[in-house]
Amino acid sequence: MAIDNFVMSLFLILVAGRILGELIDRIGFPIVVGEVIAGILIGPSLLNWVTPNSTLAVIAELGVILLLFDIGCETSIKKLAYSGSKAVKVAALGILTPFIVIGLASFYWLSIPPFTALFFGCALSATSISISMCVLALNNQTQTTAGQIILGAAVIDDIVGVILLSVLFNFASSGELDISSTLILFIMIACFIILSPPLVRVIIYLTRGLHIKAHVPGYDIFVVMSIICLFAWLAHWFGTPAILGGFAVGMGLSRQFTSPFNKYLKNPFAYTLKLEKAAKPLVQLLSPVFFVYVGISIDLSQLDMSYTGLLILAWLTVIAVASKFIVGLLASSNWQERFIVGSAMVPRGEVGLVFAEMGRQLGVIEAKEFAILVMIIALTTLIGPLILKYALRNKI
């Protein structure tokens, strides 16, 4: 791609994503929806100002690695422990129900191959907890019982979702799935998830010691990006998506990081906070590129706009909402809390889009199915916060 085309395409992506994100945010909807709409607007579906290409795809992938890093920074095993068995039940039902029900529904209604249907189920088993937590934070509900259950379930959702994606990624790459290779993959993923955060923390201690000797500006962002790139490469070497590396680095950098060695090594809160703040501008700059690029990759001409096609899209969206909403039944005996937890688990947002884009890149999902999947994700991302706002304002 010529440099003039690249810089103009990046300019349009950044500006369109920012403007549409701001507009959508002002009317109370998740920013990611505006960014996807921006991609559809400037992409081949409408104005055709920007078309998908490998250079932009690499920038978008770096953006999603940084996004998973940011999610990892907010992940806390302590919150999972505090929320207890209820969070485990909510997360388990919230993963299994969409995975099975949507997988079967998409296989039947869309007449797609079984593996593509599995990918549909996997992508729609995700939960964008950041969207729901923003709504809860605006209503001062993050520290309530429901808020803690949602946070705990989110930790499990993040980890299990990445594992599911890794298994499907491995199968799509090798073309086969046998018990022994799957077991080995699970072990490798488990080892990577368990060992990477402590190893990241060790590197952080080492780099903190060298910090005082650094004279060239930009040491903090140099450290963060170097570690993210290293572990993204290690994740790929382990046979898992590179995004897992960003997630692992985030967990290791998290101020909520805990380990048996905490009583011997004091958490360097001031230093890790500096590193996290140093990475924030890059996350905020590049992660929207991913969502806009998703919109650019959508070909709306592939959508079946007939009555039957729109009915199938609406029906699959209803199933996607209901399969997450029912998890609230396990959250509490209080109907208000059930309604809050159930609605908070509905939005798929950025996590679902990561899954969808990965499937498109692997060739598992064709253009037609990709457009349908992204539309379902966008609709659940709109519907979830609306139901949650209603739940918080009205006693059930």
PDB file of C-alpha atoms in Angstrom, residues 282-384:
ATOM      1  CA  LEU A 282      -1.857   4.271  22.559  1.00  0.00           C
ATOM      2  CA  VAL A 283      -4.859   2.169  23.622  1.00  0.00           C
ATOM      3  CA  GLN A 284      -7.207   5.107  23.101  1.00  0.00           C
ATOM      4  CA  LEU A 285      -5.668   5.901  19.716  1.00  0.00           C
ATOM      5  CA  LEU A 286      -5.315   2.444  18.165  1.00  0.00           C
ATOM      6  CA  SER A 287      -8.159   0.359  19.634  1.00  0.00           C
ATOM      7  CA  PRO A 288     -10.805   2.434  17.764  1.00  0.00           C
ATOM      8  CA  VAL A 289      -8.919   1.624  14.542  1.00  0.00           C
ATOM      9  CA  PHE A 290      -9.876  -2.011  15.076  1.00  0.00           C
ATOM     10  CA  PHE A 291     -13.588  -1.277  15.417  1.00  0.00           C
ATOM     11  CA  VAL A 292     -13.646   1.086  12.432  1.00  0.00           C
ATOM     12  CA  TYR A 293     -11.768  -1.513  10.406  1.00  0.00           C
ATOM     13  CA  VAL A 294     -14.402  -4.088  11.359  1.00  0.00           C
ATOM     14  CA  GLY A 295     -17.005  -1.746   9.881  1.00  0.00           C
ATOM     15  CA  ILE A 296     -14.891  -1.277   6.754  1.00  0.00           C
ATOM     16  CA  SER A 297     -14.701  -5.061   6.392  1.00  0.00           C
ATOM     17  CA  ILE A 298     -18.506  -5.411   6.451  1.00  0.00           C
ATOM     18  CA  ASP A 299     -20.145  -5.754   3.073  1.00  0.00           C
ATOM     19  CA  LEU A 300     -23.775  -4.749   3.619  1.00  0.00           C
ATOM     20  CA  SER A 301     -24.630  -5.911   0.117  1.00  0.00           C
ATOM     21  CA  GLN A 302     -24.159  -9.430   1.486  1.00  0.00           C
ATOM     22  CA  LEU A 303     -27.072  -8.981   3.911  1.00  0.00           C
ATOM     23  CA  ASP A 304     -30.335 -10.527   2.857  1.00  0.00           C
ATOM     24  CA  MET A 305     -32.690  -7.525   2.981  1.00  0.00           C
ATOM     25  CA  SER A 306     -35.749  -9.576   2.092  1.00  0.00           C
ATOM     26  CA  TYR A 307     -38.537 -10.090   4.607  1.00  0.00           C
ATOM     27  CA  THR A 308     -37.243 -13.602   5.376  1.00  0.00           C
ATOM     28  CA  GLY A 309     -33.649 -12.417   5.736  1.00  0.00           C
ATOM     29  CA  LEU A 310     -34.561  -9.612   8.123  1.00  0.00           C
ATOM     30  CA  LEU A 311     -36.797 -11.975  10.095  1.00  0.00           C
ATOM     31  CA  ILE A 312     -33.922 -14.433  10.548  1.00  0.00           C
ATOM     32  CA  LEU A 313     -31.620 -11.589  11.655  1.00  0.00           C
ATOM     33  CA  ALA A 314     -34.232 -10.396  14.169  1.00  0.00           C
ATOM     34  CA  TRP A 315     -34.837 -13.925  15.452  1.00  0.00           C
ATOM     35  CA  LEU A 316     -31.117 -14.634  15.958  1.00  0.00           C
ATOM     36  CA  THR A 317     -30.785 -11.300  17.782  1.00  0.00           C
ATOM     37  CA  VAL A 318     -33.672 -12.205  20.107  1.00  0.00           C
ATOM     38  CA  ILE A 319     -31.984 -15.555  20.839  1.00  0.00           C
ATOM     39  CA  ALA A 320     -28.662 -13.781  21.470  1.00  0.00           C
ATOM     40  CA  VAL A 321     -30.294 -11.394  23.971  1.00  0.00           C
ATOM     41  CA  ALA A 322     -32.395 -14.069  25.714  1.00  0.00           C
ATOM     42  CA  SER A 323     -29.528 -16.593  26.025  1.00  0.00           C
ATOM     43  CA  LYS A 324     -27.553 -14.061  28.076  1.00  0.00           C
ATOM     44  CA  PHE A 325     -30.456 -12.455  29.908  1.00  0.00           C
ATOM     45  CA  ILE A 326     -31.544 -15.732  31.557  1.00  0.00           C
ATOM     46  CA  VAL A 327     -28.239 -15.977  33.462  1.00  0.00           C
ATOM     47  CA  GLY A 328     -29.631 -13.394  35.872  1.00  0.00           C
ATOM     48  CA  LEU A 329     -31.917 -16.097  37.288  1.00  0.00           C
ATOM     49  CA  LEU A 330     -28.870 -17.645  38.987  1.00  0.00           C
ATOM     50  CA  ALA A 331     -27.568 -14.360  40.388  1.00  0.00           C
ATOM     51  CA  SER A 332     -29.918 -13.773  43.286  1.00  0.00           C
ATOM     52  CA  SER A 333     -33.303 -14.402  44.856  1.00  0.00           C
ATOM     53  CA  ASN A 334     -34.013 -10.699  44.407  1.00  0.00           C
ATOM     54  CA  TRP A 335     -35.737  -9.949  41.082  1.00  0.00           C
ATOM     55  CA  GLN A 336     -34.134  -6.495  40.838  1.00  0.00           C
ATOM     56  CA  GLU A 337     -30.646  -7.984  41.042  1.00  0.00           C
ATOM     57  CA  ARG A 338     -31.572 -10.760  38.594  1.00  0.00           C
ATOM     58  CA  PHE A 339     -32.756  -8.185  36.077  1.00  0.00           C
ATOM     59  CA  ILE A 340     -29.615  -6.069  36.500  1.00  0.00           C
ATOM     60  CA  VAL A 341     -27.185  -8.992  36.155  1.00  0.00           C
ATOM     61  CA  GLY A 342     -29.067 -10.506  33.218  1.00  0.00           C
ATOM     62  CA  SER A 343     -29.178  -7.247  31.263  1.00  0.00           C
ATOM     63  CA  ALA A 344     -25.527  -6.476  32.062  1.00  0.00           C
ATOM     64  CA  MET A 345     -24.441  -9.731  30.418  1.00  0.00           C
ATOM     65  CA  VAL A 346     -26.266  -8.998  27.116  1.00  0.00           C
ATOM     66  CA  PRO A 347     -23.848  -6.614  25.283  1.00  0.00           C
ATOM     67  CA  ARG A 348     -21.208  -8.406  23.191  1.00  0.00           C
ATOM     68  CA  GLY A 349     -19.433  -5.186  22.142  1.00  0.00           C
ATOM     69  CA  GLU A 350     -15.718  -5.209  21.506  1.00  0.00           C
ATOM     70  CA  VAL A 351     -15.165  -8.786  22.735  1.00  0.00           C
ATOM     71  CA  GLY A 352     -17.660 -10.241  20.281  1.00  0.00           C
ATOM     72  CA  LEU A 353     -16.183  -8.140  17.477  1.00  0.00           C
ATOM     73  CA  VAL A 354     -12.702  -9.476  18.269  1.00  0.00           C
ATOM     74  CA  PHE A 355     -14.038 -13.014  17.873  1.00  0.00           C
ATOM     75  CA  ALA A 356     -15.884 -12.151  14.663  1.00  0.00           C
ATOM     76  CA  GLU A 357     -12.854 -10.490  13.065  1.00  0.00           C
ATOM     77  CA  MET A 358     -10.653 -13.431  14.018  1.00  0.00           C
ATOM     78  CA  GLY A 359     -13.093 -15.776  12.303  1.00  0.00           C
ATOM     79  CA  ARG A 360     -13.106 -13.598   9.194  1.00  0.00           C
ATOM     80  CA  GLN A 361      -9.305 -13.490   9.048  1.00  0.00           C
ATOM     81  CA  LEU A 362      -9.104 -17.275   9.388  1.00  0.00           C
ATOM     82  CA  GLY A 363     -11.612 -17.732   6.590  1.00  0.00           C
ATOM     83  CA  VAL A 364     -14.028 -19.540   8.913  1.00  0.00           C
ATOM     84  CA  ILE A 365     -16.709 -16.892   8.373  1.00  0.00           C
ATOM     85  CA  GLU A 366     -17.554 -15.714   4.872  1.00  0.00           C
ATOM     86  CA  ALA A 367     -18.575 -12.134   4.015  1.00  0.00           C
ATOM     87  CA  LYS A 368     -22.307 -12.854   4.281  1.00  0.00           C
ATOM     88  CA  GLU A 369     -22.063 -14.574   7.680  1.00  0.00           C
ATOM     89  CA  PHE A 370     -19.612 -11.923   8.925  1.00  0.00           C
ATOM     90  CA  ALA A 371     -22.080  -9.133   8.124  1.00  0.00           C
ATOM     91  CA  ILE A 372     -24.883 -10.992   9.934  1.00  0.00           C
ATOM     92  CA  LEU A 373     -22.703 -11.717  12.971  1.00  0.00           C
ATOM     93  CA  VAL A 374     -21.515  -8.108  13.310  1.00  0.00           C
ATOM     94  CA  MET A 375     -25.100  -6.848  12.989  1.00  0.00           C
ATOM     95  CA  ILE A 376     -26.199  -9.183  15.819  1.00  0.00           C
ATOM     96  CA  ILE A 377     -23.270  -8.015  17.976  1.00  0.00           C
ATOM     97  CA  ALA A 378     -24.111  -4.363  17.264  1.00  0.00           C
ATOM     98  CA  LEU A 379     -27.792  -4.879  18.112  1.00  0.00           C
ATOM     99  CA  THR A 380     -27.031  -6.655  21.420  1.00  0.00           C
ATOM    100  CA  THR A 381     -24.588  -3.852  22.248  1.00  0.00           C
ATOM    101  CA  LEU A 382     -27.401  -1.337  21.769  1.00  0.00           C
ATOM    102  CA  ILE A 383     -30.137  -3.358  23.491  1.00  0.00           C
ATOM    103  CA  GLY A 384     -28.145  -4.414  26.592  1.00  0.00           C
TER     104      GLY A 384
END
